[in-house]
Structures are given as structure tokens and as C-alpha cells.
C-alpha positions in Angstrom: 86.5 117.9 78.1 89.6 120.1 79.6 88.1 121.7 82.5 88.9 125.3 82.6 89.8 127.7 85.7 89.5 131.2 83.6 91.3 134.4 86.0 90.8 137.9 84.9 93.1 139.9 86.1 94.1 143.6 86.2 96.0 146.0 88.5 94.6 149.4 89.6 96.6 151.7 91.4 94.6 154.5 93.2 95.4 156.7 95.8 92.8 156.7 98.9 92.4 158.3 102.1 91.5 157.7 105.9 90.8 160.5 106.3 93.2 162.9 109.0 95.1 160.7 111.5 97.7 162.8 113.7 98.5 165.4 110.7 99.0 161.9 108.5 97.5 162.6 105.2 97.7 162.0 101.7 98.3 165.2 99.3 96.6 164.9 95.9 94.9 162.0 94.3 96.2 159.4 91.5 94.4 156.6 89.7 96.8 154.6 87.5 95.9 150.7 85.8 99.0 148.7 85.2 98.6 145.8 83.6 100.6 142.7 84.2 101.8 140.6 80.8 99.4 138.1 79.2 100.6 134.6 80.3 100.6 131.4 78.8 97.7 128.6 79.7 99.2 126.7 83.1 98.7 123.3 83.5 99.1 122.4 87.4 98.8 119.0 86.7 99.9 117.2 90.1 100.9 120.3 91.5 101.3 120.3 95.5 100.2 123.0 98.0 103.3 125.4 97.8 103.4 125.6 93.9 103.6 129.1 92.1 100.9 127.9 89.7 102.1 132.1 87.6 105.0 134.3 88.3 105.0 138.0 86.7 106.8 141.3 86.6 104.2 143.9 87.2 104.9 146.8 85.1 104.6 149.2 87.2 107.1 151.8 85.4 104.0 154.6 85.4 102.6 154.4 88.2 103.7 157.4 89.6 103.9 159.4 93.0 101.7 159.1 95.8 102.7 162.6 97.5 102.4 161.9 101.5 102.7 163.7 104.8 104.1 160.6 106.7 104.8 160.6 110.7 106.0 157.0 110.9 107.7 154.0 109.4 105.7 152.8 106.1 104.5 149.5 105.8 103.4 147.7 102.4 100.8 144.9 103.1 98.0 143.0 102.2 94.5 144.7 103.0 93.2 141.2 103.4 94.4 138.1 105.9 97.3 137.1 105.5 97.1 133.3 104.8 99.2 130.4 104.0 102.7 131.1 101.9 102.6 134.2 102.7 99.6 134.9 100.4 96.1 136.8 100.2 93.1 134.7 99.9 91.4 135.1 96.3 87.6 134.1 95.2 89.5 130.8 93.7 89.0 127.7 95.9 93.2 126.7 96.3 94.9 129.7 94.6 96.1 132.8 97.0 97.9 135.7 95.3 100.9 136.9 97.2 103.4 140.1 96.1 107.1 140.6 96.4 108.9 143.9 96.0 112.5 144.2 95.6 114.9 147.7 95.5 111.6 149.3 97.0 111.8 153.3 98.2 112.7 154.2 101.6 114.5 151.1 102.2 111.8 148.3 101.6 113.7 145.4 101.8 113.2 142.2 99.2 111.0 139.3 99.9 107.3 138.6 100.1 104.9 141.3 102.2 104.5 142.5 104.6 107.2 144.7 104.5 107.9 147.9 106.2 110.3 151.0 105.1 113.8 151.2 107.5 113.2 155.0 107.5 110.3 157.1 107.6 109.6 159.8 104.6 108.6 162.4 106.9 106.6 165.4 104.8 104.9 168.8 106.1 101.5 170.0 104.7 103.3 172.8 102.5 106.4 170.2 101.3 105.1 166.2 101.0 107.2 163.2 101.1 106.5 161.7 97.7 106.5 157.7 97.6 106.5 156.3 94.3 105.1 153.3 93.1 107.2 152.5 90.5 110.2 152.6 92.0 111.4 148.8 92.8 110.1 145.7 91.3 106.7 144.2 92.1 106.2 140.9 91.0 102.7 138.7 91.4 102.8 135.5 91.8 99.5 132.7 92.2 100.1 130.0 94.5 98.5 126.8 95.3 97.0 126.9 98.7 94.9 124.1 98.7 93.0 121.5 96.3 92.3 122.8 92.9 88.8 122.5 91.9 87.5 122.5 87.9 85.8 125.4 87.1 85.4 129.5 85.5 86.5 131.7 88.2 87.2 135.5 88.6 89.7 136.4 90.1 88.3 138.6 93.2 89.8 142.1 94.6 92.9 141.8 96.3 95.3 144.6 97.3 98.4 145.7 99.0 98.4 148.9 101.0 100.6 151.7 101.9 100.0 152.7 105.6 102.0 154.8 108.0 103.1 154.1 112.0 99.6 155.0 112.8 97.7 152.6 110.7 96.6 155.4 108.1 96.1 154.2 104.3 98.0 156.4 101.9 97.6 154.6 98.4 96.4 150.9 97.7 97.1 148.8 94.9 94.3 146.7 94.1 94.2 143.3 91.6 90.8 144.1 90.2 88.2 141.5 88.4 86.8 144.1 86.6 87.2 147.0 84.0 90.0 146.0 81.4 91.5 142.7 82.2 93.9 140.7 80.9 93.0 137.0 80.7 94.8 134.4 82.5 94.0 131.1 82.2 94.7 128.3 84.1 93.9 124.7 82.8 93.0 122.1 85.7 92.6 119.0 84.0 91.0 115.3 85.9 93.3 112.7 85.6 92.6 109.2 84.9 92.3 106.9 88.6 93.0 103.1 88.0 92.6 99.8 89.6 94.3 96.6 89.2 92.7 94.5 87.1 94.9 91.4 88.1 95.3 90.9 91.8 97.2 87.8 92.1 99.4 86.4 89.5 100.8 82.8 89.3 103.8 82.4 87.3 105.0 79.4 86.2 108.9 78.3 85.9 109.0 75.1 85.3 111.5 72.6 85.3 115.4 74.0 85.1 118.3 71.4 84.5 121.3 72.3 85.9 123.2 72.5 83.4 121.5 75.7 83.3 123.3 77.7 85.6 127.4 78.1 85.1 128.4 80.1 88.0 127.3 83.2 89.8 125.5 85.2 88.1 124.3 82.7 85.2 120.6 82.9 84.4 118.1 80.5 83.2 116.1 81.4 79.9 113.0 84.1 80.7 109.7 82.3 81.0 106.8 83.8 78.6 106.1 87.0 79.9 103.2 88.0 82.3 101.0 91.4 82.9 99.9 93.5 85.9 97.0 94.7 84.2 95.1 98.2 84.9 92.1 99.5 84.1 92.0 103.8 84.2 89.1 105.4 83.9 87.4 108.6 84.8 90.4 111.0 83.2 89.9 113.9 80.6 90.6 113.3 76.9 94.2 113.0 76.6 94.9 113.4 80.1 97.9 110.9 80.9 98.5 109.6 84.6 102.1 108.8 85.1 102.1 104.6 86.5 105.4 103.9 88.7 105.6 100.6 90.5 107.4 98.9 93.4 107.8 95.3 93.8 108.4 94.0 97.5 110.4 90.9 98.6 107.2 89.0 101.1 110.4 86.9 101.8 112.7 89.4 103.1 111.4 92.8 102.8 114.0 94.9 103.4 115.1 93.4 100.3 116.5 95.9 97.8 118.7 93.8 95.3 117.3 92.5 92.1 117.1 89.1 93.3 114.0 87.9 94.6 114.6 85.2 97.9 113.1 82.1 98.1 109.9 81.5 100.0 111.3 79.6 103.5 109.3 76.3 101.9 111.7 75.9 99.0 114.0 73.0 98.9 116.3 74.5 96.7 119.5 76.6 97.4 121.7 78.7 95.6 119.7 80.3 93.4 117.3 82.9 93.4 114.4 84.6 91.2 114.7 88.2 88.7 111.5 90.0 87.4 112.4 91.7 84.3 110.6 94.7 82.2 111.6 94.6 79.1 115.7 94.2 79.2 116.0 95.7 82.9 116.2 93.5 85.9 113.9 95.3 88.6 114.8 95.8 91.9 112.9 95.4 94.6 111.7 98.0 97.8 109.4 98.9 100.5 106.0 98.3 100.3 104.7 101.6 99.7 103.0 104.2 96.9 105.1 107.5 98.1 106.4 109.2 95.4 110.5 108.5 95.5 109.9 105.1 97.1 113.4 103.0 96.9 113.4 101.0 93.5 110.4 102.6 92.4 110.3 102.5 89.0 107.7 104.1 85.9 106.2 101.2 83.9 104.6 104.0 81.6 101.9 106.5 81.1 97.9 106.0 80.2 94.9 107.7 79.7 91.1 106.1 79.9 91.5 102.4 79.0 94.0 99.4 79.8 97.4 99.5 80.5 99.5 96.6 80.5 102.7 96.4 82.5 104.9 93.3 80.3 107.1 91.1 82.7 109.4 88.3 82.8 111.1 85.9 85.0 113.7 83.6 85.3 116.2 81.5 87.8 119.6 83.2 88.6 122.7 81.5 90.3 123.6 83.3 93.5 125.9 80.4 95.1 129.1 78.4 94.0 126.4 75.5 94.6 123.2 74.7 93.5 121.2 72.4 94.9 118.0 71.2 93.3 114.7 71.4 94.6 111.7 73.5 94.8 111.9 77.1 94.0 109.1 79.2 94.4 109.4 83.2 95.9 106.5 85.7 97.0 106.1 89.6 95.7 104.2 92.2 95.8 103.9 95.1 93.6 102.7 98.5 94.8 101.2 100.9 92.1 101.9 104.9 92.5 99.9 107.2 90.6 101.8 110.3 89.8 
């Protein structure tokens, strides 16, 4: 069953006072909801910390005027701590929200918050500045912070403030998980883990004549093909894991052709040994599971069950001379889960 991370989420804009600080005041009073775009379900998948898990446009087109007596710079930031990627935390374990705000009044700049007006509205009691909220473009996004854990969450209260040189709050902006809401869900699904089901392999050559090999390059015919096998379990119902593999040279490890070397107790020379999956000749690469590993390559996709990665091997001339013998060669394969 699809495990199911369920955000509510609204804006509220409402203006609220400090009270007096230093003739620093708000005139008059507005309470406005704006209401960002319903959003389609988001999959994170494999999603790293970093990811903007939702992006929106708040439409903040009538919001209106927060009339203000200001005696300083303004500065729009978060009420909360400010946390990683420049975000506020929420009541979702791994998701922050963060704000931007571009062609802001007063000369907010563009970029994330905090940010803080290059000039300073000033107002008197009989004349106030006005500052409106709907000029400029707010946009919300979500953002991985951290691991994201199954579940139905709320999205908790998180705002943006308006404050003047001296600290006051003149209007807030608060992302609400209550009154009307507008759902936004976000699907976090388990994927299928898997272990190798076959360890060591032995594969079998046999005898080559040769008259086999022709030159450089010449092959011998493919043996009967051989699996790494997998069993995956533990993944939701029709969650896929993504299975890429590296295959290592025990021989020579720094390796990256697609010729495997002899082992060093062969007796034979001028030849050497290709893996292939399917009609591709795999090449081989560090031992190692990081994603973009050298000569990694994707053997497939599975969900709960067995999966199978088909091979095949066979001689290939790499000398103007071959000379029989024994010819056996080591490798290892390295399984990425992505």
C-alpha cells in the first residue's frame, strides 16, 4: 500500500501589531487568505536533501495594502529559524518550506528570504507609507531537508514577516493548517531493498581451438549464458527500484576496457575474456555502488520478487599471437540501487 504524506495548506495574510515601538506602527488592519494552486500528487522517489519536492506562484494579486508608519529599512523574513536551504522548519519530518519574492516594493531584491528593502518607506501618523503585498511575485516552494518518512501530516504554521529597523512586526503572512485549505499531497512510497541471491559464480569456457581466433579482435562463440540473481523484497505494490551494476577487473583494477585480463596463473597469452548482456560487451570499473560509477551500467528495474541479470562470455583475441594454455580471469560485480 502507497504510503501517503497528506499537506494542507493555505495562506493567510493578516496584518498584526507590536504594539508602539519609536513612533513605528501599523495604521489599520487587513485579513486577506490567498490560496496557492492545487498541485499534482509528487512522488520524491529517491529524492536527495536539496530537492524542491513543490514549486508554486502564490497568488497574491489581492492581497492588498498594509498601510505603515516605517522609521527604518524593511525586512521580509521568516518568523521561525531559519534552517537548512534557506528554509523554515514545518511539522513534516524532512520537508522545510522556504519563500522567494522577486520585483518586490521598496526595492526587495530577488532570491530566497530573508530579504530587506534598499530604501525605507518612511510614513507620519496623519500620511502612512503603504506597503503592499501584492506587489512582486511570491513563490513557495517545499524542500527536502532530511529523510522522508511515510505518513499523514499537516502542514504546521509557518510565516514570513514584515518588520522595520527596529524589529517591529507590521503584517505577517502565515501558511496555515487550518480553515480552508487546499490539499497537497505528497506520495512517499518504500522501495524494494535486494540481496544477491548468487554470490559466486563459476563459468565454464571450455576448450577453444585456435582456429578460433583470426586476428585482433576475433571472438570465440558465447558460452550458455549465466545469471546474477536477486532477490527484492520489502517494496510497495508496484514500486520499481532501478538495478545498475559495475563489474571490476580483480586482475587489474584500474581496468576500464571491455576486456577482462587474465588471472596471473594462466598459461595462455594473447587473448583475453568479454562479459556480455544481451548484444553489449560490458565494460568494466571501480569497485564501487556510487551512483555515476565509471562503466556503471542499468541491468533493469524490479519490484518484490526475483530479478535475473542474463550474461554471457567468451574468448577475444587481443595479440597478433596466441598462445595456448590456460585461461581463466577474476570479476567482481558491484550492485547500485537507485
Amino acid at each position: 500500500m502507497k504510503k501517503l504524506i497528506q499537506i494542507f495548506l493555505g495562506i493567510l495574510i493578516a496584518a498584526c501589531s507590536s504594539g508602539v515601538h519609536a513612533q513605528c506602527s501599523p495604521s489599520g488592519q487587513i485579513g486577506i487568505q490567498v490560496f496557492a494552486p492545487t498541485p499534482p500528487a509528487i512522488n520524491p522517489g529517491n529524492s536527495q536533501p536539496g530537492t524542491v519536492l513543490f514549486s508554486t506562484v502564490v497568488n497574491n494579486s489581492t492581497a492588498g495594502i498594509t498601510s505603515i508608519i516605517a522609521c527604518g529599512q524593511l525586512t521580509v523574513s521568516y518568523t521561525g529559524t531559519l534552517g537548512p536551504y534557506n528554509t523554515e522548519s514545518t511539522a513534516i519530518p524532512g520537508i522545510g518550506a522556504r519563500f522567494s519574492w522577486s520585483g518586490g516594493p521598496y526595492g526587495l531584491g530577488t532570491g530566497y528570504l530573508p530579504q530587506t528593502t534598499t530604501s525605507a518607506p518612511y510614513g507620519s501618523a496623519g500620511s502612512p507609507a503603504n506597503f503592499k503585498w501584492s506587489t512582486g511575485t511570491i513563490t513557495l516552494e517545499l524542500v527536502q531537508t532530511g529523510p522522508l518518512q511515510p505518513g499523514n501530516y499537516s502542514l504546521g504554521t509557518n510565516s514570513i514577516k514584515l518588520t522595520s529597523g527596529q524589529s517591529s512586526t507590521f503584517a505577517q503572512m502565515s501558511v496555515l493548517a487550518s480553515g480552508t485549505t487546499t490539499a497537497l499531497p505528497i506520495v512517499v512510497v518504500q522501495h524494494p531493498t535486494c540481496r544477491v541471491s548468487t554470490p559466486s559464480i563459476q563459468v565454464p569456457l571450455g576448450s577453444v581451438p585456435l582456429k578460433s581466433f583470426s586476428g585482433v579482435g576475433s571472438t570465440s562463440p558465447v558460452q550458455p549464458s549465466f545469471n546474477i540473481s536477486l532477490s527484492c523484497t520489502g517494496g510497495d505494490t508496484g514500486v520499481m527500484t532501478s538495478v545498475y551494476t559495475t563489474l571490476t577487473d580483480q586482475t587489474n583494477p584500474t581496468n576500464q576496457s571491455n576486456t577482462l585480463s587474465l588471472s596471473t596463473s594462466s598459461t595462455a597469452s594473447g587473448i583475453g575474456i568479454q562479459v556480455l548482456n544481451g548484444n553489449t560487451v560490458i565494460s568494466y570499473g571501480p569497485d564501487s555502488s556510487v551512483v555515476g560509477n565509471p562503466n556503471q551500467w542499468l541491468a533493469g528495474s524490479t519490484g518484490n520478487g526475483t530479478f535475473n541479470i542474463p550474461l554471457t562470455a567468451r574468448y577475444v583475441q587481443t595479440a597478433p599471437t596466441v598462445k595456448p594454455g590456460t585461461a581463466n580471469g577474476i570479476a567482481t560485480f558491484t550492485m547500485s540501487y537507485q
